Every structure is written in C-alpha cells, then in structure tokens.
Amino acid sequence: MKLRSQMLLAAGLTLAVPLVGWQSVQQLYRTLQQTRIDEQTLKVANMRLALSEVSGVDSALRSGLQTGQRQDWYAETSPYPIFVDGYEDDWQTLVSDSITLSEGNNTDAATLRVARHADRLFLFVSVLDDVVEYHVPPTLPVDAAEGEQPDPQESLVNGDSVELLIQTAMKGERGPIWQHGLFRTIAPGTIDALSASETRGVNGRPQPAGSPIRSWESAWVRTRDGYQLEISLPLPPNGAKVGIAVVDVDNREEARVRWAGSLDPAQMRRAHLVQADPRRVPSSLLFYQSEMAGERLEGWTSPGGRSRLYDIHGRLLADVNKLYERGSPVDQDEHADYTSEGLWDAILLRVFAFFVAGDLPLLPEYSGTAASLFLDESRQAAVSGNAPSTSRYVTDENDRVLGTLAPVGSTPRRGYLLYESNEEHASAYAGSELARLFSLLLLVSLLAGCGLLTFALVLSSRIRRLSLEAQHAVGVDGRLKGLPGSDARDEIGDLSRKLSTLLARSADYTHYLEALSSRLSHELRTPLSVVRTSIENIERDGLDSQSLMLIDRASGGADHLGSIIKALVESTRLEQTVQMADMQRIDLADWLAGSLARYRQVYPDMAFESDHDETVSIFVQASPELLSQAFDKLVDNAVSFGSDASVVFSMQIDGQSAERGNGGRRVVLSVCNRGLPLDEAKCLQLFEPMYSERGGHDAERDDDVHLGLGLYVVKMIAEVHDGSVIAGNDHGWVRIGFSLPVSRES
C-alpha cells in the first residue's frame, strides 16, 4: 500500500472520534427528550385538575354533551374587526367551514358562517335564489275605511327575508330571554334589524313587531345568483340556543311557507311569545372560545407553549398561543448560557435537530382548520384510556413541536386538552450545547485528519521527488549524472544525502573502469611487444614440428591479444570522436551509391544491392565519417550472420513521420540479410555494450575479435545525429539500421 494511502487511512480513522461522540450525543439527547416528555405529561395532568375546579369551564364542557347535531354553530374568533358591509372580504382570514342550511322545505341552497370578535357575534348568510323579491311596503288608499287597514304581517314583510332567534340570556326573572329578529329590505344596502315578534322594551312597555333592534347591524347585498346578508349583534352566552330561517317567496301573493334553516319561523314566534323553556325549542347551540377557560389556561402556559381546550365534539373552547414568545428578561438571564445566539448557533441547532429527530409527521388538525380537533385512529387509541398521549410532529408552518393530548373528564368524558411546546425554544438548552459539543468534536477530528493528510501529501511529494531524481541520476547511456543531496534535517533528507554519496562513489568507480582500458592497453603493449619480439627471434630451422606448433600458437595468441587491446583503445577513442564530430549537409543517395561500390570491392564474394532510386535525393545533416563507420559495423554484422551472399542496403522515408510535415520527416537506413530471425524481445538488447550473439560454429570460423561493441557504436552514432536504432524481421530478412531526421531544405 502506498504511503499516501496509508496516511489517508490514518486520517480517515480520526472520523471514528466524532462517530462515537455522535452516538453518545444522540443517547444523551434522547434521554433529555424523554425527560421533557415526562415533565410535560405531568404539567398537563396538573392543568386537567385545575380546569376541573373551575365551574365556568366545566359548564362550557358539559354544554357540549347536550347536543350532537351537525347544525350547531361554532363562532371562530377573528383576530381582526369585521366590517358589516355584506361582502365576504373580512372573512377570508377565517378557516372555519360554513354551515349548510339544509333543513326546511326550500330547495334553494343557503350557507351560514359564524364568527366573533371582542363582544360581538357576526353572521354571514349566503343564499342562492333565482328570484329575489324585495319587501314592498303596502299603500293605504285615501278613502280607506276603518276596517280596511292592511294585514300587519304583510306590512311587516312580504318578500324574501331572514329570521333569527337568539337566546340572549340563559335565565331571566320569568325564564329564558329570547330575541326574534327579522331582516328584509326594499333595496340592497345597510338595513335595520326589526323585531319579528312583540317584545318588551327597556322600560317594560311592550314593543310591537317591526320595532328596530338598535344593538343589531346588518347589510344586504345582491349577487348574481342570489343575495348575501351580513349581521352583527351582541355576543350571546356560550351554549345559547340559536335558530335561523331563510324564507323564500317568488310571488308576494303566495304564503310564506318555504324556508331553509335550523328552525321553523312559526316555532320562533311561539318560543318568543311564551318564553318557552330552551329544552323544548329544537334549535342549534352556539359555541365559541370561553374567556374563563382561556384565563385559566393563561397561567399554565409558559412562553414557547400553546394550550387548547376542546369539547367532546372537538370544538375549540380556549386557545392560548405562546409558541413564538420568549421568556421574561429574568428567565433569559438565568438561561443565557443555554440559549443559542447568533447565526452559527442557529444553523447548528437546526442541523442537529434534523439529524437527531428525523422527519416528523404533520398531524391532521394542521391540515385543515385549527378551530377543531381531528382524532385519527392512532390518536383515538392513544387517548382511549384516561392517560395523556405525547408525540412530536410539525405544524403547518413547519414548526417542530412536542404535543400532549389528554382527555378531560372520565365519567363521562367532556373534552380534550392539547398542550404543545416549541421544540426550537424548549430544546435550546439541550440542542445548542449538544450541537456545540458535536461540532467541536467534528472540528477537532477534521483538523487532525487534514493535518495528517497534509503531512502525507508533503511526505509523499518529497519521496516522489527523490524517486524521480534517482531515476534521472543515470542517463540512457548508462552514465551516472549524480544526485543532489537534500538539506532537510529529517530521515528523508538523510536518505537523499546517502544516495547522493553512493552514486558519487559509483560514478568514480565507473570513471575508473572507463579509464581502465586505456591504462591496460598502455601497460600491456610493452610486455606484449617483448613476447612478440622473442617469438620472432627464435630460430625456427632447428625446431621440431611439435615446437613449431607451440610457437605458432603463442604467436597467434599474442596477435589476438593485440587485437583486443586495439579494439579497447578504438572504443574509447570512438566515444570522444562521436562527441566531437563535424556535421555537414550531405545527399544520402550519393553517399549510399559510393558506399555500395566500396563494399563490393571489400567483399567481392558478396552481392550488394540497394532498393533506393539514385535519382531521388534525400539530404541530412550528418558526419559522413560516422555514417561510414556505422555502416561498417552493420555490413560486418550482416556478412557474419548472413545465410547467403545477399546483402541489401535500404533507405526509406518513414511514412508516419511524413504525415506530420516536412520538419518531422525521418529517413530509415538499414542493412538487410537473410539469416536466422531475431528474437523480438531482444531486438533492442542487441545495441547494448558487451552484448554478442556469436557462438558455436560462428565463433569457430571467425578469427576476428568481437567484444559486443559493434552495434553499440551504431547506437551512439545514431543518437549523436538525433536518430534512433531499429532491428527486426521483414519477410525472411533480418533488418538492422537506424533513422535520421531529414534536413528541412530537402
């Protein structure tokens, strides 16, 4: 494994520290979260007990047990004032659903929306009616007699109208107090609410039907397919009886019997006249948030929390919302060390909460209206007993909350209490500190890993640089160039200096070996001359045949040793000659033709041929003497290893280099002979110094000295001319030669 990979693995192992820390932080966070769940569950249990002791809250919850009708009215609390103008613009911010007035014998559709703001109740009635008949006051003829007065009911209303029955007080001196209102108009706009039945005034005197109700406001607006009526009146008691009837007439002459709503207009008049017991009036109930329950929950709801009280049917009776409030300055100072401050802490807290808490579900009550509680199967099963149910979820505003739902009342159950705490605020102590702890562990691990990785990169680059310097310390010709030592005071610097010293010693020894041939030739030449002279001075006439044979062998050995010394001297001088060669521009076609004639004279028994057209000139920048010396070695090699007397001189332009343009063309000079094919794996090895393939029969029939320097000389000459050597087999021929760059002017 490479050093960089090892150091990278070591740097990666440092990540085990934050992983272990992450597991510990997660376990601690779960423990703290469970502690918060237990604390919140205990708090909700105390809130249930406190609510049961308030009679007003208990009566509001019990009133929900008295009805299960779908026509009950729930007045959603509007945070903004509602302007009574007959238009629905002010109702757009409310989320409660409209009530469909389906009772009665009228087939036209009518809907009702109910809301409250401060101490006022607001109603919005939308009616679909093809024929809207406005009220037309009857006219009295001038000559009308005393008994010809118009019908009082026809004088009160003879067109489309809306009647409203409200229980304004739960109990009075003589029973419950009812108020029966009538809404009809002669034209769209702001209208007066009239008393539909006779009532008593403030002074106790009876007020006839048709008297205006001063505390009520209303506006009638004509629409394309009907009309709209908006009403405002004083807020009745919570749980009061209410009823509404939309009376439709298409012709003023017909009887007023077609209506739609929650209570028959005839029953409204009877209940109002006789002050009937509310239990005998089959009307709807009005519900809205209880101020008494809200005041009770206010003290139990801390900043960052929200308390809601629902009746048994899931209607909201109280809502205290402090989810986005901060604690008092005293509390903030007390917990200043545990709250997240600044953008970085906020980001850490949210990222930490996301990974720890995971993806939380959206509860059903947040998918519709907040004015009602929807219990799915899981939550119904959770609160089937009397124990609270606590879970984490997100609101429709993407707030993470911890919610506890608890039933109120056991025999019978009268409602539900839902308490929620904002996880963003409540987990500030746990989340911010744990997030900082984990971020510190992660930061330290990343710094350690980056440090190790940087050290590995620096160390790897230094070793790689040392490796490249060692690789280029020896040239392609095998000569040592030396290695610069490093000044670093560490192990790698010490290794670099030792390698530099080793290569310097090796270079000295190589230089000694290179000079050894000259020294040996100089030292051996004198004793060799003495031996040769002594052999020549021996009288051969007085010797027998055995002695003559020994003298001939000694003479041949001396000549052979002389040839070796001459070859060593020539090889040493050749390297110096090659480096000092004089280059000139020559025509290879003429040079090759002259060389062909010369070799035919030197080797009369060999057949020399050329495959190049002598009329095509190819110019190169070269030394004719060196080229001739290289060809001498190639021809000697071809004659020695040839299987027949045929030798071919080849000169060709490299086709691949010709495609690159004139400046990149190269000419290939080679000598071809027939013989044993070359081993493809050893072709380039033929040009190494002291390498020879001669042996066996070839050695026996060759008396010349061969030190394996012939093709090495060819390689040196080719490299001096910026060329390269080639060797290979070509359809039964053995081809050995070299390539030269063509002169740009040719």
Coordinates of C-alpha atoms in Angstrom, one line a residue, residues 8 42 49 76 87 108 140 154 219 266 329 366 393 438 444-445 463 495 510 550 604 626 631 647 664 688 724 727 744:
L8 CA -5.2 8.8 4.2
L42 CA -47.0 15.9 34.5
L49 CA -57.0 19.0 37.6
E76 CA -64.4 31.2 15.3
Y87 CA -69.2 41.3 1.5
D108 CA -82.6 26.7 -2.7
L140 CA -103.3 52.7 2.1
E154 CA -97.9 41.8 5.1
A219 CA -76.2 44.8 5.4
A266 CA -93.5 29.6 13.3
P329 CA -35.8 39.0 31.0
Y366 CA -53.0 21.2 11.0
Y393 CA -44.7 16.5 15.0
F438 CA -20.6 17.6 18.5
V444 CA -11.1 18.7 16.0
S445 CA -11.3 15.5 14.0
I463 CA 9.6 10.8 -1.7
L495 CA 18.4 9.2 2.8
T510 CA 32.6 3.9 -13.3
L550 CA 53.6 -24.3 -29.9
P604 CA 34.0 -9.4 -53.7
L626 CA 30.5 8.5 -38.7
F631 CA 27.6 1.1 -41.9
V647 CA 23.1 -8.0 -48.6
G664 CA 9.1 15.9 -38.9
E688 CA 23.7 -2.8 -25.5
S724 CA 17.3 6.0 -33.2
A727 CA 16.0 -4.0 -35.6
R744 CA 14.4 20.9 -43.8

